[in-house]
Amino acid sequence: MPSALFVISEEGYWGEECANPLDELRNKDFDIDIATPSGSKPVIDETSLNPDNAFVTEEAAELAQDLHESYEGIQNPEPIASVDSTNYDVVVFPGGHGTMWDINTDSHARALLRDAVEGDDGKALVVCHAAGLMAFTRTSDGDYLVADRDVTGFPNAWEEDLVDENDRLPDGRKLPYWVEDEVRAAGANWDADPDAEENVIVDGDLITARGPLSSSAAADTLLSEL
């Protein structure tokens, strides 16, 4: 049976970016485990459940709400430090602004991404703000993992519409960094194409998706790559 590990934020993950890939993989009979930084239940960004938001469809909100409340793995996740990417065919990193405060700078999350991409068998799917993880991840040789790789993620052009002049989000939290800036600084070939309907990029064993409305396409791409 194919297997997948979802690494989800405790600071606010985006519903669709987790729910759509999870739903598609479980419908293909994947054995799916869930991990969070401390092993506590992940926290969903309530904005991702509001269809009034331009990034949220009613169908996506309903699926995300259902999985968040009823999916067994989400109710009882494993701590990131206790899981090993070599035990899975794919490691999925859903996005959401919350990843910027926990997943993206977590040493064990970095190891999971590195091992999934460097290994002979595994793959990694990184979505939206979780792309920031790539900026802090190095290879076994000490180089940036994304140096010279083609990737995408949440673009600055969209971030500008969300923060105020002091880089504060609507909930009052200050953006600690901008994902696009950090990933570019790590040497990646960044191509988010903000005007495209969907944006998914494959570079070897690393699959990246721009944001919520690309999550289904990302799951389809992942399945075809596997």
PDB file of C-alpha atoms in Angstrom:
ATOM      1  CA  MET A   1       0.000   0.000   0.000  1.00  0.00           C
ATOM      2  CA  PRO A   2       1.410   3.444  -0.902  1.00  0.00           C
ATOM      3  CA  SER A   3       1.978   5.770   2.045  1.00  0.00           C
ATOM      4  CA  ALA A   4       2.015   9.503   2.737  1.00  0.00           C
ATOM      5  CA  LEU A   5       2.961  11.735   5.640  1.00  0.00           C
ATOM      6  CA  PHE A   6       1.274  15.124   6.089  1.00  0.00           C
ATOM      7  CA  VAL A   7       3.222  17.671   8.150  1.00  0.00           C
ATOM      8  CA  ILE A   8       0.714  20.243   9.415  1.00  0.00           C
ATOM      9  CA  SER A   9       1.044  23.500  11.347  1.00  0.00           C
ATOM     10  CA  GLU A  10      -0.171  24.056  14.892  1.00  0.00           C
ATOM     11  CA  GLU A  11      -0.190  27.806  14.229  1.00  0.00           C
ATOM     12  CA  GLY A  12      -2.784  27.845  11.438  1.00  0.00           C
ATOM     13  CA  TYR A  13      -2.833  25.660   8.315  1.00  0.00           C
ATOM     14  CA  TRP A  14      -4.878  26.474   5.223  1.00  0.00           C
ATOM     15  CA  GLY A  15      -7.771  24.021   4.983  1.00  0.00           C
ATOM     16  CA  GLU A  16      -7.895  23.305   1.260  1.00  0.00           C
ATOM     17  CA  GLU A  17      -4.140  22.846   0.935  1.00  0.00           C
ATOM     18  CA  CYS A  18      -4.335  19.960   3.361  1.00  0.00           C
ATOM     19  CA  ALA A  19      -7.810  18.612   2.635  1.00  0.00           C
ATOM     20  CA  ASN A  20      -7.659  18.301  -1.151  1.00  0.00           C
ATOM     21  CA  PRO A  21      -4.401  16.319  -1.363  1.00  0.00           C
ATOM     22  CA  LEU A  22      -5.378  14.244   1.678  1.00  0.00           C
ATOM     23  CA  ASP A  23      -8.773  13.407   0.205  1.00  0.00           C
ATOM     24  CA  GLU A  24      -7.334  12.455  -3.178  1.00  0.00           C
ATOM     25  CA  LEU A  25      -4.621  10.266  -1.676  1.00  0.00           C
ATOM     26  CA  ARG A  26      -6.971   8.440   0.694  1.00  0.00           C
ATOM     27  CA  ASN A  27      -9.303   7.778  -2.268  1.00  0.00           C
ATOM     28  CA  LYS A  28      -6.321   6.065  -3.915  1.00  0.00           C
ATOM     29  CA  ASP A  29      -5.935   3.860  -0.813  1.00  0.00           C
ATOM     30  CA  PHE A  30      -2.834   5.567   0.553  1.00  0.00           C
ATOM     31  CA  ASP A  31      -1.888   4.796   4.135  1.00  0.00           C
ATOM     32  CA  ILE A  32      -1.723   8.338   5.586  1.00  0.00           C
ATOM     33  CA  ASP A  33      -0.085   9.575   8.776  1.00  0.00           C
ATOM     34  CA  ILE A  34      -0.272  13.093  10.210  1.00  0.00           C
ATOM     35  CA  ALA A  35       2.508  14.880  12.104  1.00  0.00           C
ATOM     36  CA  THR A  36       2.699  18.276  13.827  1.00  0.00           C
ATOM     37  CA  PRO A  37       5.644  19.961  15.551  1.00  0.00           C
ATOM     38  CA  SER A  38       4.712  18.891  19.088  1.00  0.00           C
ATOM     39  CA  GLY A  39       2.196  16.135  18.356  1.00  0.00           C
ATOM     40  CA  SER A  40      -0.748  18.355  19.316  1.00  0.00           C
ATOM     41  CA  LYS A  41      -3.773  18.633  17.054  1.00  0.00           C
ATOM     42  CA  PRO A  42      -3.113  21.084  14.208  1.00  0.00           C
ATOM     43  CA  VAL A  43      -4.915  24.414  14.166  1.00  0.00           C
ATOM     44  CA  ILE A  44      -6.855  25.399  11.070  1.00  0.00           C
ATOM     45  CA  ASP A  45      -6.880  28.964   9.793  1.00  0.00           C
ATOM     46  CA  GLU A  46     -10.514  29.999  10.187  1.00  0.00           C
ATOM     47  CA  THR A  47     -10.202  32.246   7.142  1.00  0.00           C
ATOM     48  CA  SER A  48      -9.755  29.134   5.022  1.00  0.00           C
ATOM     49  CA  LEU A  49     -13.233  28.006   6.052  1.00  0.00           C
ATOM     50  CA  ASN A  50     -14.935  31.220   4.893  1.00  0.00           C
ATOM     51  CA  PRO A  51     -16.253  31.093   1.280  1.00  0.00           C
ATOM     52  CA  ASP A  52     -16.389  34.895   1.274  1.00  0.00           C
ATOM     53  CA  ASN A  53     -12.601  34.792   0.903  1.00  0.00           C
ATOM     54  CA  ALA A  54     -11.372  34.906  -2.700  1.00  0.00           C
ATOM     55  CA  PHE A  55      -9.157  31.861  -2.118  1.00  0.00           C
ATOM     56  CA  VAL A  56     -11.967  29.706  -0.659  1.00  0.00           C
ATOM     57  CA  THR A  57     -14.729  27.805  -2.425  1.00  0.00           C
ATOM     58  CA  GLU A  58     -17.736  26.478  -0.549  1.00  0.00           C
ATOM     59  CA  GLU A  59     -16.891  22.894  -1.493  1.00  0.00           C
ATOM     60  CA  ALA A  60     -13.294  23.244  -0.314  1.00  0.00           C
ATOM     61  CA  ALA A  61     -14.390  24.816   2.980  1.00  0.00           C
ATOM     62  CA  GLU A  62     -16.837  21.989   3.693  1.00  0.00           C
ATOM     63  CA  LEU A  63     -14.250  19.289   2.984  1.00  0.00           C
ATOM     64  CA  ALA A  64     -11.606  21.023   5.092  1.00  0.00           C
ATOM     65  CA  GLN A  65     -14.002  21.467   8.013  1.00  0.00           C
ATOM     66  CA  ASP A  66     -15.096  17.832   7.848  1.00  0.00           C
ATOM     67  CA  LEU A  67     -11.562  16.438   7.777  1.00  0.00           C
ATOM     68  CA  HIS A  68     -10.368  18.784  10.501  1.00  0.00           C
ATOM     69  CA  GLU A  69     -13.151  17.645  12.814  1.00  0.00           C
ATOM     70  CA  SER A  70     -13.367  13.949  11.965  1.00  0.00           C
ATOM     71  CA  TYR A  71     -10.204  12.572  10.339  1.00  0.00           C
ATOM     72  CA  GLU A  72      -8.525  10.341  12.911  1.00  0.00           C
ATOM     73  CA  GLY A  73      -4.943  11.274  12.007  1.00  0.00           C
ATOM     74  CA  ILE A  74      -5.681  14.974  12.427  1.00  0.00           C
ATOM     75  CA  GLN A  75      -7.215  14.354  15.838  1.00  0.00           C
ATOM     76  CA  ASN A  76      -4.176  12.375  17.045  1.00  0.00           C
ATOM     77  CA  PRO A  77      -1.042  13.364  15.121  1.00  0.00           C
ATOM     78  CA  GLU A  78       2.520  12.227  15.738  1.00  0.00           C
ATOM     79  CA  PRO A  79       5.315  14.626  16.785  1.00  0.00           C
ATOM     80  CA  ILE A  80       7.515  15.551  13.813  1.00  0.00           C
ATOM     81  CA  ALA A  81      10.607  14.328  15.647  1.00  0.00           C
ATOM     82  CA  SER A  82       9.212  10.791  15.840  1.00  0.00           C
ATOM     83  CA  VAL A  83       8.596  10.207  12.109  1.00  0.00           C
ATOM     84  CA  ASP A  84      10.988   9.254   9.303  1.00  0.00           C
ATOM     85  CA  SER A  85      10.404  10.323   5.695  1.00  0.00           C
ATOM     86  CA  THR A  86      12.057   7.146   4.396  1.00  0.00           C
ATOM     87  CA  ASN A  87       8.994   5.230   5.578  1.00  0.00           C
ATOM     88  CA  TYR A  88       6.749   7.101   3.120  1.00  0.00           C
ATOM     89  CA  ASP A  89       6.334   7.435  -0.614  1.00  0.00           C
ATOM     90  CA  VAL A  90       5.611  11.134  -0.218  1.00  0.00           C
ATOM     91  CA  VAL A  91       5.772  13.826   2.444  1.00  0.00           C
ATOM     92  CA  VAL A  92       3.207  16.617   2.047  1.00  0.00           C
ATOM     93  CA  PHE A  93       3.648  20.080   3.578  1.00  0.00           C
ATOM     94  CA  PRO A  94       0.359  22.036   3.382  1.00  0.00           C
ATOM     95  CA  GLY A  95       0.652  25.799   3.665  1.00  0.00           C
ATOM     96  CA  GLY A  96      -1.057  28.579   5.544  1.00  0.00           C
ATOM     97  CA  HIS A  97       0.541  31.566   7.267  1.00  0.00           C
ATOM     98  CA  GLY A  98       0.908  29.464  10.421  1.00  0.00           C
ATOM     99  CA  THR A  99       3.736  27.460   8.853  1.00  0.00           C
ATOM    100  CA  MET A 100       5.912  30.564   9.086  1.00  0.00           C
ATOM    101  CA  TRP A 101       5.940  30.288  12.883  1.00  0.00           C
ATOM    102  CA  ASP A 102       6.539  26.566  13.298  1.00  0.00           C
ATOM    103  CA  ILE A 103       6.965  24.179  10.346  1.00  0.00           C
ATOM    104  CA  ASN A 104       9.252  26.291   8.176  1.00  0.00           C
ATOM    105  CA  THR A 105      12.019  26.729  10.742  1.00  0.00           C
ATOM    106  CA  ASP A 106      11.638  23.391  12.526  1.00  0.00           C
ATOM    107  CA  SER A 107      14.828  21.321  12.326  1.00  0.00           C
ATOM    108  CA  HIS A 108      12.954  18.030  12.118  1.00  0.00           C
ATOM    109  CA  ALA A 109      10.680  19.358   9.352  1.00  0.00           C
ATOM    110  CA  ARG A 110      13.795  20.420   7.437  1.00  0.00           C
ATOM    111  CA  ALA A 111      15.204  16.907   7.812  1.00  0.00           C
ATOM    112  CA  LEU A 112      11.958  15.379   6.547  1.00  0.00           C
ATOM    113  CA  LEU A 113      12.021  17.571   3.434  1.00  0.00           C
ATOM    114  CA  ARG A 114      15.718  16.959   2.799  1.00  0.00           C
ATOM    115  CA  ASP A 115      15.466  13.191   3.139  1.00  0.00           C
ATOM    116  CA  ALA A 116      12.330  12.976   0.975  1.00  0.00           C
ATOM    117  CA  VAL A 117      13.973  14.919  -1.863  1.00  0.00           C
ATOM    118  CA  GLU A 118      17.450  13.408  -1.583  1.00  0.00           C
ATOM    119  CA  GLY A 119      16.286   9.813  -1.108  1.00  0.00           C
ATOM    120  CA  ASP A 120      16.028   7.273  -3.907  1.00  0.00           C
ATOM    121  CA  ASP A 121      12.311   6.567  -3.578  1.00  0.00           C
ATOM    122  CA  GLY A 122      10.408   9.378  -1.854  1.00  0.00           C
ATOM    123  CA  LYS A 123       8.964  12.656  -3.048  1.00  0.00           C
ATOM    124  CA  ALA A 124       7.864  15.869  -1.365  1.00  0.00           C
ATOM    125  CA  LEU A 125       4.911  18.129  -2.082  1.00  0.00           C
ATOM    126  CA  VAL A 126       5.258  21.664  -0.681  1.00  0.00           C
ATOM    127  CA  VAL A 127       2.308  24.049  -0.910  1.00  0.00           C
ATOM    128  CA  CYS A 128       1.939  27.831  -0.572  1.00  0.00           C
ATOM    129  CA  HIS A 129       3.540  29.363   2.565  1.00  0.00           C
ATOM    130  CA  ALA A 130       5.154  26.031   3.434  1.00  0.00           C
ATOM    131  CA  ALA A 131       7.524  26.899   0.589  1.00  0.00           C
ATOM    132  CA  GLY A 132       9.365  28.951   3.200  1.00  0.00           C
ATOM    133  CA  LEU A 133      10.658  25.647   4.576  1.00  0.00           C
ATOM    134  CA  MET A 134      12.754  25.266   1.446  1.00  0.00           C
ATOM    135  CA  ALA A 135      14.642  28.465   2.251  1.00  0.00           C
ATOM    136  CA  PHE A 136      15.895  27.011   5.541  1.00  0.00           C
ATOM    137  CA  THR A 137      16.664  23.471   4.340  1.00  0.00           C
ATOM    138  CA  ARG A 138      20.133  22.360   3.321  1.00  0.00           C
ATOM    139  CA  THR A 139      21.344  19.224   1.596  1.00  0.00           C
ATOM    140  CA  SER A 140      23.567  16.648   3.251  1.00  0.00           C
ATOM    141  CA  ASP A 141      26.515  18.523   1.701  1.00  0.00           C
ATOM    142  CA  GLY A 142      25.454  21.808   3.300  1.00  0.00           C
ATOM    143  CA  ASP A 143      24.133  23.529   0.184  1.00  0.00           C
ATOM    144  CA  TYR A 144      20.658  25.028  -0.031  1.00  0.00           C
ATOM    145  CA  LEU A 145      18.237  22.311  -1.107  1.00  0.00           C
ATOM    146  CA  VAL A 146      16.483  24.589  -3.592  1.00  0.00           C
ATOM    147  CA  ALA A 147      19.581  26.117  -5.165  1.00  0.00           C
ATOM    148  CA  ASP A 148      19.000  26.100  -8.952  1.00  0.00           C
ATOM    149  CA  ARG A 149      15.693  24.236  -8.587  1.00  0.00           C
ATOM    150  CA  ASP A 150      12.493  25.425 -10.266  1.00  0.00           C
ATOM    151  CA  VAL A 151       9.876  26.104  -7.578  1.00  0.00           C
ATOM    152  CA  THR A 152       6.744  28.048  -6.757  1.00  0.00           C
ATOM    153  CA  GLY A 153       4.904  29.176  -3.631  1.00  0.00           C
ATOM    154  CA  PHE A 154       2.909  32.080  -2.223  1.00  0.00           C
ATOM    155  CA  PRO A 155       4.101  35.151  -4.182  1.00  0.00           C
ATOM    156  CA  ASN A 156       4.994  38.592  -2.869  1.00  0.00           C
ATOM    157  CA  ALA A 157       2.367  40.085  -5.189  1.00  0.00           C
ATOM    158  CA  TRP A 158      -0.344  38.349  -3.178  1.00  0.00           C
ATOM    159  CA  GLU A 159       1.268  38.967   0.192  1.00  0.00           C
ATOM    160  CA  GLU A 160       1.236  42.707  -0.468  1.00  0.00           C
ATOM    161  CA  ASP A 161      -2.550  42.619  -0.551  1.00  0.00           C
ATOM    162  CA  LEU A 162      -2.766  40.958   2.875  1.00  0.00           C
ATOM    163  CA  VAL A 163      -0.390  42.891   5.130  1.00  0.00           C
ATOM    164  CA  ASP A 164      -0.372  46.519   6.256  1.00  0.00           C
ATOM    165  CA  GLU A 165       2.522  48.972   6.051  1.00  0.00           C
ATOM    166  CA  ASN A 166       4.134  47.276   9.061  1.00  0.00           C
ATOM    167  CA  ASP A 167       3.842  43.779   7.575  1.00  0.00           C
ATOM    168  CA  ARG A 168       1.029  42.888   9.971  1.00  0.00           C
ATOM    169  CA  LEU A 169      -1.614  40.385   8.951  1.00  0.00           C
ATOM    170  CA  PRO A 170      -5.333  41.067   9.571  1.00  0.00           C
ATOM    171  CA  ASP A 171      -5.137  38.993  12.777  1.00  0.00           C
ATOM    172  CA  GLY A 172      -2.416  41.327  14.113  1.00  0.00           C
ATOM    173  CA  ARG A 173       0.568  38.998  13.729  1.00  0.00           C
ATOM    174  CA  LYS A 174       3.629  40.488  12.047  1.00  0.00           C
ATOM    175  CA  LEU A 175       4.931  38.625   9.034  1.00  0.00           C
ATOM    176  CA  PRO A 176       8.403  37.400  10.118  1.00  0.00           C
ATOM    177  CA  TYR A 177       9.644  37.089   6.517  1.00  0.00           C
ATOM    178  CA  TRP A 178       8.300  36.931   2.974  1.00  0.00           C
ATOM    179  CA  VAL A 179       8.370  33.438   1.502  1.00  0.00           C
ATOM    180  CA  GLU A 180       9.306  34.465  -2.025  1.00  0.00           C
ATOM    181  CA  ASP A 181      12.197  36.638  -0.829  1.00  0.00           C
ATOM    182  CA  GLU A 182      13.699  33.880   1.330  1.00  0.00           C
ATOM    183  CA  VAL A 183      13.365  31.133  -1.274  1.00  0.00           C
ATOM    184  CA  ARG A 184      14.917  33.348  -3.947  1.00  0.00           C
ATOM    185  CA  ALA A 185      17.763  34.178  -1.550  1.00  0.00           C
ATOM    186  CA  ALA A 186      18.417  30.439  -1.188  1.00  0.00           C
ATOM    187  CA  GLY A 187      19.126  30.291  -4.924  1.00  0.00           C
ATOM    188  CA  ALA A 188      15.856  28.883  -6.263  1.00  0.00           C
ATOM    189  CA  ASN A 189      14.409  29.654  -9.677  1.00  0.00           C
ATOM    190  CA  TRP A 190      11.108  31.122  -8.474  1.00  0.00           C
ATOM    191  CA  ASP A 191       8.138  31.198 -10.847  1.00  0.00           C
ATOM    192  CA  ALA A 192       4.807  31.736  -9.062  1.00  0.00           C
ATOM    193  CA  ASP A 193       2.970  33.191 -12.096  1.00  0.00           C
ATOM    194  CA  PRO A 194       0.358  35.064  -9.974  1.00  0.00           C
ATOM    195  CA  ASP A 195      -2.048  35.527 -12.889  1.00  0.00           C
ATOM    196  CA  ALA A 196      -2.303  31.842 -13.850  1.00  0.00           C
ATOM    197  CA  GLU A 197      -5.332  29.865 -12.675  1.00  0.00           C
ATOM    198  CA  GLU A 198      -3.123  27.065 -11.320  1.00  0.00           C
ATOM    199  CA  ASN A 199       0.597  26.814 -10.728  1.00  0.00           C
ATOM    200  CA  VAL A 200       2.405  23.545  -9.959  1.00  0.00           C
ATOM    201  CA  ILE A 201       6.085  22.885 -10.676  1.00  0.00           C
ATOM    202  CA  VAL A 202       7.982  19.588 -10.666  1.00  0.00           C
ATOM    203  CA  ASP A 203      11.752  19.506 -10.258  1.00  0.00           C
ATOM    204  CA  GLY A 204      12.994  15.999  -9.644  1.00  0.00           C
ATOM    205  CA  ASP A 205      11.488  14.634  -6.432  1.00  0.00           C
ATOM    206  CA  LEU A 206      10.316  18.104  -5.345  1.00  0.00           C
ATOM    207  CA  ILE A 207       6.793  19.204  -6.286  1.00  0.00           C
ATOM    208  CA  THR A 208       5.667  22.709  -5.348  1.00  0.00           C
ATOM    209  CA  ALA A 209       2.263  24.392  -5.623  1.00  0.00           C
ATOM    210  CA  ARG A 210       1.551  28.130  -5.458  1.00  0.00           C
ATOM    211  CA  GLY A 211      -1.490  28.252  -3.194  1.00  0.00           C
ATOM    212  CA  PRO A 212      -4.998  27.035  -2.305  1.00  0.00           C
ATOM    213  CA  LEU A 213      -6.495  26.930  -5.789  1.00  0.00           C
ATOM    214  CA  SER A 214      -3.540  24.862  -7.026  1.00  0.00           C
ATOM    215  CA  SER A 215      -3.875  22.166  -4.365  1.00  0.00           C
ATOM    216  CA  SER A 216      -6.030  19.789  -6.425  1.00  0.00           C
ATOM    217  CA  ALA A 217      -3.720  20.136  -9.407  1.00  0.00           C
ATOM    218  CA  ALA A 218      -0.810  19.486  -7.058  1.00  0.00           C
ATOM    219  CA  ALA A 219      -2.398  16.257  -5.833  1.00  0.00           C
ATOM    220  CA  ASP A 220      -3.057  15.122  -9.419  1.00  0.00           C
ATOM    221  CA  THR A 221       0.528  15.949 -10.367  1.00  0.00           C
ATOM    222  CA  LEU A 222       1.840  14.056  -7.354  1.00  0.00           C
ATOM    223  CA  LEU A 223      -0.173  10.953  -8.269  1.00  0.00           C
ATOM    224  CA  SER A 224       1.059  11.050 -11.861  1.00  0.00           C
ATOM    225  CA  GLU A 225       4.666  11.444 -10.687  1.00  0.00           C
ATOM    226  CA  LEU A 226       4.312   8.486  -8.310  1.00  0.00           C
TER     227      LEU A 226
END
